[in-house]
Amino acid sequence: MKFRVNNLSCRRGDLRVLSGVSFTLAAGQALILRGPNGVGKTTLLRTLAGLAPPDSGQIDAPEDDIIYAAHSDGIKAQLSVTENLRFWADIFGTSDIAPALDLFNLRPLADRAAHHLSAGQKRRLGLSRLLVCNRRVWLLDEPTVSLDVQSVRTFADMVEDHLAKGGIAILATHVDLGLKSAQTLDIAPFKAKPEDTGNPFLDEAFA
């Protein structure tokens, strides 16, 4: 399995945000996206996930094997922890949600409605659904937000295990997760120039 991006340009609305992004990942590799807030990391991830069409360039990736976890936790507030995981497991054909409950110590919260969870608990539940979705490519946008130190370590171990099984992960994060096989890509050099954005008056503050 390969994930190839060649000379990709991305738009946010009517504005071209990034231009000329290229990288290749093989099974078992991770890519950490770096860059200041607003540079286009989320736009790039959404484009890679197929949620926004590329402005130009090529994405060669297994589309049916991708899952995208955004800033939001992707959970249903009215459902319990177990019901949330079962909902995703049923969609993706997973029979066993026990590993997802156990990894982030969610079993004591199994019957609690999601709207009664703390921010950190919601994030742990949102990340746990990755384990029931059976997707080899994880696209993750600031996945460690609201996590305590131990949960960050647990998450890093989860990603390492995913990579060891031949998965691929692309993460936008400012946290050093210590992933052994991770490459780093600074997005800032790919920021579209003002004359290429479609708005020559575009200022850095509005990018």
PDB file of C-alpha atoms in Angstrom, residues 9-192:
ATOM      1  CA  SER A   9      -2.834  22.439  -4.627  1.00  0.00           C
ATOM      2  CA  CYS A  10      -5.703  22.954  -2.179  1.00  0.00           C
ATOM      3  CA  ARG A  11      -8.408  25.566  -1.768  1.00  0.00           C
ATOM      4  CA  ARG A  12     -10.323  26.838   1.216  1.00  0.00           C
ATOM      5  CA  GLY A  13     -13.491  28.174  -0.305  1.00  0.00           C
ATOM      6  CA  ASP A  14     -12.529  30.398  -3.232  1.00  0.00           C
ATOM      7  CA  LEU A  15      -8.933  30.861  -2.112  1.00  0.00           C
ATOM      8  CA  ARG A  16      -5.994  28.688  -3.016  1.00  0.00           C
ATOM      9  CA  VAL A  17      -4.246  27.977   0.275  1.00  0.00           C
ATOM     10  CA  LEU A  18      -1.503  25.484  -0.598  1.00  0.00           C
ATOM     11  CA  SER A  19       0.419  24.775  -3.774  1.00  0.00           C
ATOM     12  CA  GLY A  20       2.919  22.108  -4.834  1.00  0.00           C
ATOM     13  CA  VAL A  21       2.555  19.644  -1.928  1.00  0.00           C
ATOM     14  CA  SER A  22       4.229  16.286  -2.647  1.00  0.00           C
ATOM     15  CA  PHE A  23       5.059  13.263  -0.497  1.00  0.00           C
ATOM     16  CA  THR A  24       4.936   9.470  -0.542  1.00  0.00           C
ATOM     17  CA  LEU A  25       4.185   7.129   2.350  1.00  0.00           C
ATOM     18  CA  ALA A  26       4.451   3.364   2.427  1.00  0.00           C
ATOM     19  CA  ALA A  27       2.665   0.929   4.720  1.00  0.00           C
ATOM     20  CA  GLY A  28       3.908   1.336   8.270  1.00  0.00           C
ATOM     21  CA  GLN A  29       4.869   5.011   7.905  1.00  0.00           C
ATOM     22  CA  ALA A  30       3.506   8.185   9.465  1.00  0.00           C
ATOM     23  CA  LEU A  31       3.689  11.824   8.402  1.00  0.00           C
ATOM     24  CA  ILE A  32       3.512  14.694  10.887  1.00  0.00           C
ATOM     25  CA  LEU A  33       2.232  17.964   9.413  1.00  0.00           C
ATOM     26  CA  ARG A  34       3.780  21.049  10.978  1.00  0.00           C
ATOM     27  CA  GLY A  35       3.207  24.741  10.505  1.00  0.00           C
ATOM     28  CA  PRO A  36       1.613  27.772  12.160  1.00  0.00           C
ATOM     29  CA  ASN A  37      -2.122  27.989  12.753  1.00  0.00           C
ATOM     30  CA  GLY A  38      -3.997  28.924   9.605  1.00  0.00           C
ATOM     31  CA  VAL A  39      -1.314  27.744   7.187  1.00  0.00           C
ATOM     32  CA  GLY A  40      -3.552  25.050   5.691  1.00  0.00           C
ATOM     33  CA  LYS A  41      -2.997  21.799   7.606  1.00  0.00           C
ATOM     34  CA  THR A  42      -6.723  21.168   8.059  1.00  0.00           C
ATOM     35  CA  THR A  43      -7.416  22.100   4.442  1.00  0.00           C
ATOM     36  CA  LEU A  44      -4.777  19.604   3.314  1.00  0.00           C
ATOM     37  CA  LEU A  45      -6.205  16.825   5.485  1.00  0.00           C
ATOM     38  CA  ARG A  46      -9.748  17.478   4.256  1.00  0.00           C
ATOM     39  CA  THR A  47      -8.511  17.356   0.674  1.00  0.00           C
ATOM     40  CA  LEU A  48      -6.642  14.092   1.285  1.00  0.00           C
ATOM     41  CA  ALA A  49      -9.800  12.672   2.872  1.00  0.00           C
ATOM     42  CA  GLY A  50     -11.868  13.519  -0.208  1.00  0.00           C
ATOM     43  CA  LEU A  51     -14.004  16.097   1.611  1.00  0.00           C
ATOM     44  CA  ALA A  52     -12.750  18.890  -0.652  1.00  0.00           C
ATOM     45  CA  PRO A  53     -11.661  18.521  -4.278  1.00  0.00           C
ATOM     46  CA  PRO A  54      -8.005  19.253  -5.059  1.00  0.00           C
ATOM     47  CA  ASP A  55      -7.401  22.423  -7.027  1.00  0.00           C
ATOM     48  CA  SER A  56      -4.725  20.627  -9.017  1.00  0.00           C
ATOM     49  CA  GLY A  57      -2.264  17.786  -8.655  1.00  0.00           C
ATOM     50  CA  GLN A  58      -2.753  14.109  -7.872  1.00  0.00           C
ATOM     51  CA  ILE A  59      -3.666  11.990  -4.855  1.00  0.00           C
ATOM     52  CA  ASP A  60      -2.989   8.288  -5.272  1.00  0.00           C
ATOM     53  CA  ALA A  61      -4.484   6.610  -2.211  1.00  0.00           C
ATOM     54  CA  PRO A  62      -6.921   3.811  -1.305  1.00  0.00           C
ATOM     55  CA  GLU A  63     -10.064   5.964  -0.978  1.00  0.00           C
ATOM     56  CA  ASP A  64     -12.155   3.233   0.652  1.00  0.00           C
ATOM     57  CA  ASP A  65      -9.474   2.655   3.290  1.00  0.00           C
ATOM     58  CA  ILE A  66      -9.303   6.182   4.729  1.00  0.00           C
ATOM     59  CA  ILE A  67     -10.787   7.559   7.936  1.00  0.00           C
ATOM     60  CA  TYR A  68     -10.595  11.230   8.898  1.00  0.00           C
ATOM     61  CA  ALA A  69     -10.808  12.456  12.493  1.00  0.00           C
ATOM     62  CA  ALA A  70     -11.333  16.218  12.629  1.00  0.00           C
ATOM     63  CA  HIS A  71     -11.235  18.764  15.464  1.00  0.00           C
ATOM     64  CA  SER A  72     -14.669  17.602  16.590  1.00  0.00           C
ATOM     65  CA  ASP A  73     -14.876  14.281  18.374  1.00  0.00           C
ATOM     66  CA  GLY A  74     -17.357  12.711  15.950  1.00  0.00           C
ATOM     67  CA  ILE A  75     -19.627  11.344  18.674  1.00  0.00           C
ATOM     68  CA  LYS A  76     -23.373  11.506  19.212  1.00  0.00           C
ATOM     69  CA  ALA A  77     -24.164  13.315  22.447  1.00  0.00           C
ATOM     70  CA  GLN A  78     -27.443  11.522  23.164  1.00  0.00           C
ATOM     71  CA  LEU A  79     -25.875   8.048  22.936  1.00  0.00           C
ATOM     72  CA  SER A  80     -23.855   6.305  25.623  1.00  0.00           C
ATOM     73  CA  VAL A  81     -20.178   5.485  25.222  1.00  0.00           C
ATOM     74  CA  THR A  82     -21.042   1.893  24.285  1.00  0.00           C
ATOM     75  CA  GLU A  83     -23.790   2.958  21.905  1.00  0.00           C
ATOM     76  CA  ASN A  84     -21.432   5.381  20.151  1.00  0.00           C
ATOM     77  CA  LEU A  85     -18.842   2.670  19.587  1.00  0.00           C
ATOM     78  CA  ARG A  86     -21.491   0.147  18.551  1.00  0.00           C
ATOM     79  CA  PHE A  87     -22.899   2.670  16.050  1.00  0.00           C
ATOM     80  CA  TRP A  88     -19.523   3.000  14.316  1.00  0.00           C
ATOM     81  CA  ALA A  89     -18.759  -0.704  14.636  1.00  0.00           C
ATOM     82  CA  ASP A  90     -22.033  -1.620  12.936  1.00  0.00           C
ATOM     83  CA  ILE A  91     -21.312   0.752  10.047  1.00  0.00           C
ATOM     84  CA  PHE A  92     -17.839  -0.675   9.501  1.00  0.00           C
ATOM     85  CA  GLY A  93     -18.686  -4.311  10.202  1.00  0.00           C
ATOM     86  CA  THR A  94     -16.750  -4.740  13.438  1.00  0.00           C
ATOM     87  CA  SER A  95     -18.120  -7.263  15.910  1.00  0.00           C
ATOM     88  CA  ASP A  96     -15.925  -6.554  18.945  1.00  0.00           C
ATOM     89  CA  ILE A  97     -15.796  -3.130  20.606  1.00  0.00           C
ATOM     90  CA  ALA A  98     -14.034  -4.410  23.739  1.00  0.00           C
ATOM     91  CA  PRO A  99     -10.516  -3.317  22.635  1.00  0.00           C
ATOM     92  CA  ALA A 100     -11.838   0.187  21.962  1.00  0.00           C
ATOM     93  CA  LEU A 101     -13.463   0.343  25.413  1.00  0.00           C
ATOM     94  CA  ASP A 102     -10.354  -0.946  27.147  1.00  0.00           C
ATOM     95  CA  LEU A 103      -7.603   1.036  25.443  1.00  0.00           C
ATOM     96  CA  PHE A 104      -8.583   4.443  26.826  1.00  0.00           C
ATOM     97  CA  ASN A 105     -10.143   3.069  30.028  1.00  0.00           C
ATOM     98  CA  LEU A 106     -13.693   3.772  28.846  1.00  0.00           C
ATOM     99  CA  ARG A 107     -15.296   0.703  30.383  1.00  0.00           C
ATOM    100  CA  PRO A 108     -16.183   2.523  33.654  1.00  0.00           C
ATOM    101  CA  LEU A 109     -17.972   5.089  31.453  1.00  0.00           C
ATOM    102  CA  ALA A 110     -19.615   2.542  29.151  1.00  0.00           C
ATOM    103  CA  ASP A 111     -23.212   3.426  30.086  1.00  0.00           C
ATOM    104  CA  ARG A 112     -22.716   7.173  30.453  1.00  0.00           C
ATOM    105  CA  ALA A 113     -24.308   9.461  27.878  1.00  0.00           C
ATOM    106  CA  ALA A 114     -21.703  11.262  25.799  1.00  0.00           C
ATOM    107  CA  HIS A 115     -23.068  14.695  26.701  1.00  0.00           C
ATOM    108  CA  HIS A 116     -22.139  13.976  30.327  1.00  0.00           C
ATOM    109  CA  LEU A 117     -18.489  13.286  29.490  1.00  0.00           C
ATOM    110  CA  SER A 118     -15.655  15.724  30.096  1.00  0.00           C
ATOM    111  CA  ALA A 119     -13.752  17.169  27.143  1.00  0.00           C
ATOM    112  CA  GLY A 120     -10.931  14.682  27.660  1.00  0.00           C
ATOM    113  CA  GLN A 121     -13.325  11.746  27.938  1.00  0.00           C
ATOM    114  CA  LYS A 122     -15.078  12.798  24.743  1.00  0.00           C
ATOM    115  CA  ARG A 123     -11.743  12.973  22.954  1.00  0.00           C
ATOM    116  CA  ARG A 124     -10.776   9.504  24.209  1.00  0.00           C
ATOM    117  CA  LEU A 125     -14.094   8.149  22.948  1.00  0.00           C
ATOM    118  CA  GLY A 126     -13.644   9.885  19.589  1.00  0.00           C
ATOM    119  CA  LEU A 127     -10.177   8.403  19.137  1.00  0.00           C
ATOM    120  CA  SER A 128     -11.322   4.947  20.261  1.00  0.00           C
ATOM    121  CA  ARG A 129     -13.663   4.728  17.296  1.00  0.00           C
ATOM    122  CA  LEU A 130     -10.583   4.474  15.069  1.00  0.00           C
ATOM    123  CA  LEU A 131     -10.190   0.946  16.423  1.00  0.00           C
ATOM    124  CA  VAL A 132     -13.613  -0.187  15.206  1.00  0.00           C
ATOM    125  CA  CYS A 133     -13.482   1.353  11.729  1.00  0.00           C
ATOM    126  CA  ASN A 134     -11.080  -1.072  10.022  1.00  0.00           C
ATOM    127  CA  ARG A 135      -9.360   1.584   7.945  1.00  0.00           C
ATOM    128  CA  ARG A 136      -5.651   1.398   7.136  1.00  0.00           C
ATOM    129  CA  VAL A 137      -5.135   5.138   6.542  1.00  0.00           C
ATOM    130  CA  TRP A 138      -5.737   7.482   9.464  1.00  0.00           C
ATOM    131  CA  LEU A 139      -5.945  11.231   8.799  1.00  0.00           C
ATOM    132  CA  LEU A 140      -5.918  13.000  12.159  1.00  0.00           C
ATOM    133  CA  ASP A 141      -6.325  16.706  12.870  1.00  0.00           C
ATOM    134  CA  GLU A 142      -4.913  17.763  16.275  1.00  0.00           C
ATOM    135  CA  PRO A 143      -5.869  14.407  17.819  1.00  0.00           C
ATOM    136  CA  THR A 144      -4.373  15.061  21.267  1.00  0.00           C
ATOM    137  CA  VAL A 145      -6.424  18.166  22.109  1.00  0.00           C
ATOM    138  CA  SER A 146      -7.938  17.837  25.646  1.00  0.00           C
ATOM    139  CA  LEU A 147      -5.941  14.679  26.429  1.00  0.00           C
ATOM    140  CA  ASP A 148      -3.908  14.336  29.614  1.00  0.00           C
ATOM    141  CA  VAL A 149      -0.300  13.143  29.521  1.00  0.00           C
ATOM    142  CA  GLN A 150      -1.152   9.466  30.049  1.00  0.00           C
ATOM    143  CA  SER A 151      -3.828   9.527  27.347  1.00  0.00           C
ATOM    144  CA  VAL A 152      -1.358  11.116  24.912  1.00  0.00           C
ATOM    145  CA  ARG A 153       1.015   8.226  25.567  1.00  0.00           C
ATOM    146  CA  THR A 154      -1.822   5.745  25.069  1.00  0.00           C
ATOM    147  CA  PHE A 155      -2.732   7.424  21.795  1.00  0.00           C
ATOM    148  CA  ALA A 156       0.888   7.352  20.594  1.00  0.00           C
ATOM    149  CA  ASP A 157       1.058   3.633  21.395  1.00  0.00           C
ATOM    150  CA  MET A 158      -2.180   3.116  19.471  1.00  0.00           C
ATOM    151  CA  VAL A 159      -0.722   4.822  16.400  1.00  0.00           C
ATOM    152  CA  GLU A 160       2.504   2.809  16.698  1.00  0.00           C
ATOM    153  CA  ASP A 161       0.479  -0.410  16.818  1.00  0.00           C
ATOM    154  CA  HIS A 162      -1.504   0.715  13.761  1.00  0.00           C
ATOM    155  CA  LEU A 163       1.729   1.357  11.855  1.00  0.00           C
ATOM    156  CA  ALA A 164       3.219  -1.960  12.968  1.00  0.00           C
ATOM    157  CA  LYS A 165       0.222  -3.685  11.378  1.00  0.00           C
ATOM    158  CA  GLY A 166       0.902  -1.980   8.041  1.00  0.00           C
ATOM    159  CA  GLY A 167      -1.239   1.102   8.493  1.00  0.00           C
ATOM    160  CA  ILE A 168      -0.495   4.687   7.499  1.00  0.00           C
ATOM    161  CA  ALA A 169      -1.098   7.802   9.592  1.00  0.00           C
ATOM    162  CA  ILE A 170      -1.015  11.476   8.626  1.00  0.00           C
ATOM    163  CA  LEU A 171      -1.328  13.796  11.612  1.00  0.00           C
ATOM    164  CA  ALA A 172      -1.496  17.533  12.109  1.00  0.00           C
ATOM    165  CA  THR A 173      -0.166  18.027  15.627  1.00  0.00           C
ATOM    166  CA  HIS A 174       2.140  20.266  17.627  1.00  0.00           C
ATOM    167  CA  VAL A 175       2.800  17.469  20.142  1.00  0.00           C
ATOM    168  CA  ASP A 176       5.874  15.256  19.858  1.00  0.00           C
ATOM    169  CA  LEU A 177       4.411  11.751  19.887  1.00  0.00           C
ATOM    170  CA  GLY A 178       7.760  10.023  19.518  1.00  0.00           C
ATOM    171  CA  LEU A 179       6.623   7.909  16.568  1.00  0.00           C
ATOM    172  CA  LYS A 180       9.602   5.897  15.358  1.00  0.00           C
ATOM    173  CA  SER A 181       8.693   5.771  11.670  1.00  0.00           C
ATOM    174  CA  ALA A 182       7.337   9.301  11.342  1.00  0.00           C
ATOM    175  CA  GLN A 183       8.466  11.821   8.766  1.00  0.00           C
ATOM    176  CA  THR A 184       7.811  15.532   9.275  1.00  0.00           C
ATOM    177  CA  LEU A 185       6.467  17.885   6.620  1.00  0.00           C
ATOM    178  CA  ASP A 186       6.505  21.638   7.214  1.00  0.00           C
ATOM    179  CA  ILE A 187       3.487  23.028   5.373  1.00  0.00           C
ATOM    180  CA  ALA A 188       4.601  26.663   5.476  1.00  0.00           C
ATOM    181  CA  PRO A 189       6.810  26.481   2.324  1.00  0.00           C
ATOM    182  CA  PHE A 190       3.756  25.295   0.347  1.00  0.00           C
ATOM    183  CA  LYS A 191       1.619  28.263   1.316  1.00  0.00           C
ATOM    184  CA  ALA A 192       0.214  29.790  -1.850  1.00  0.00           C
TER     185      ALA A 192
END
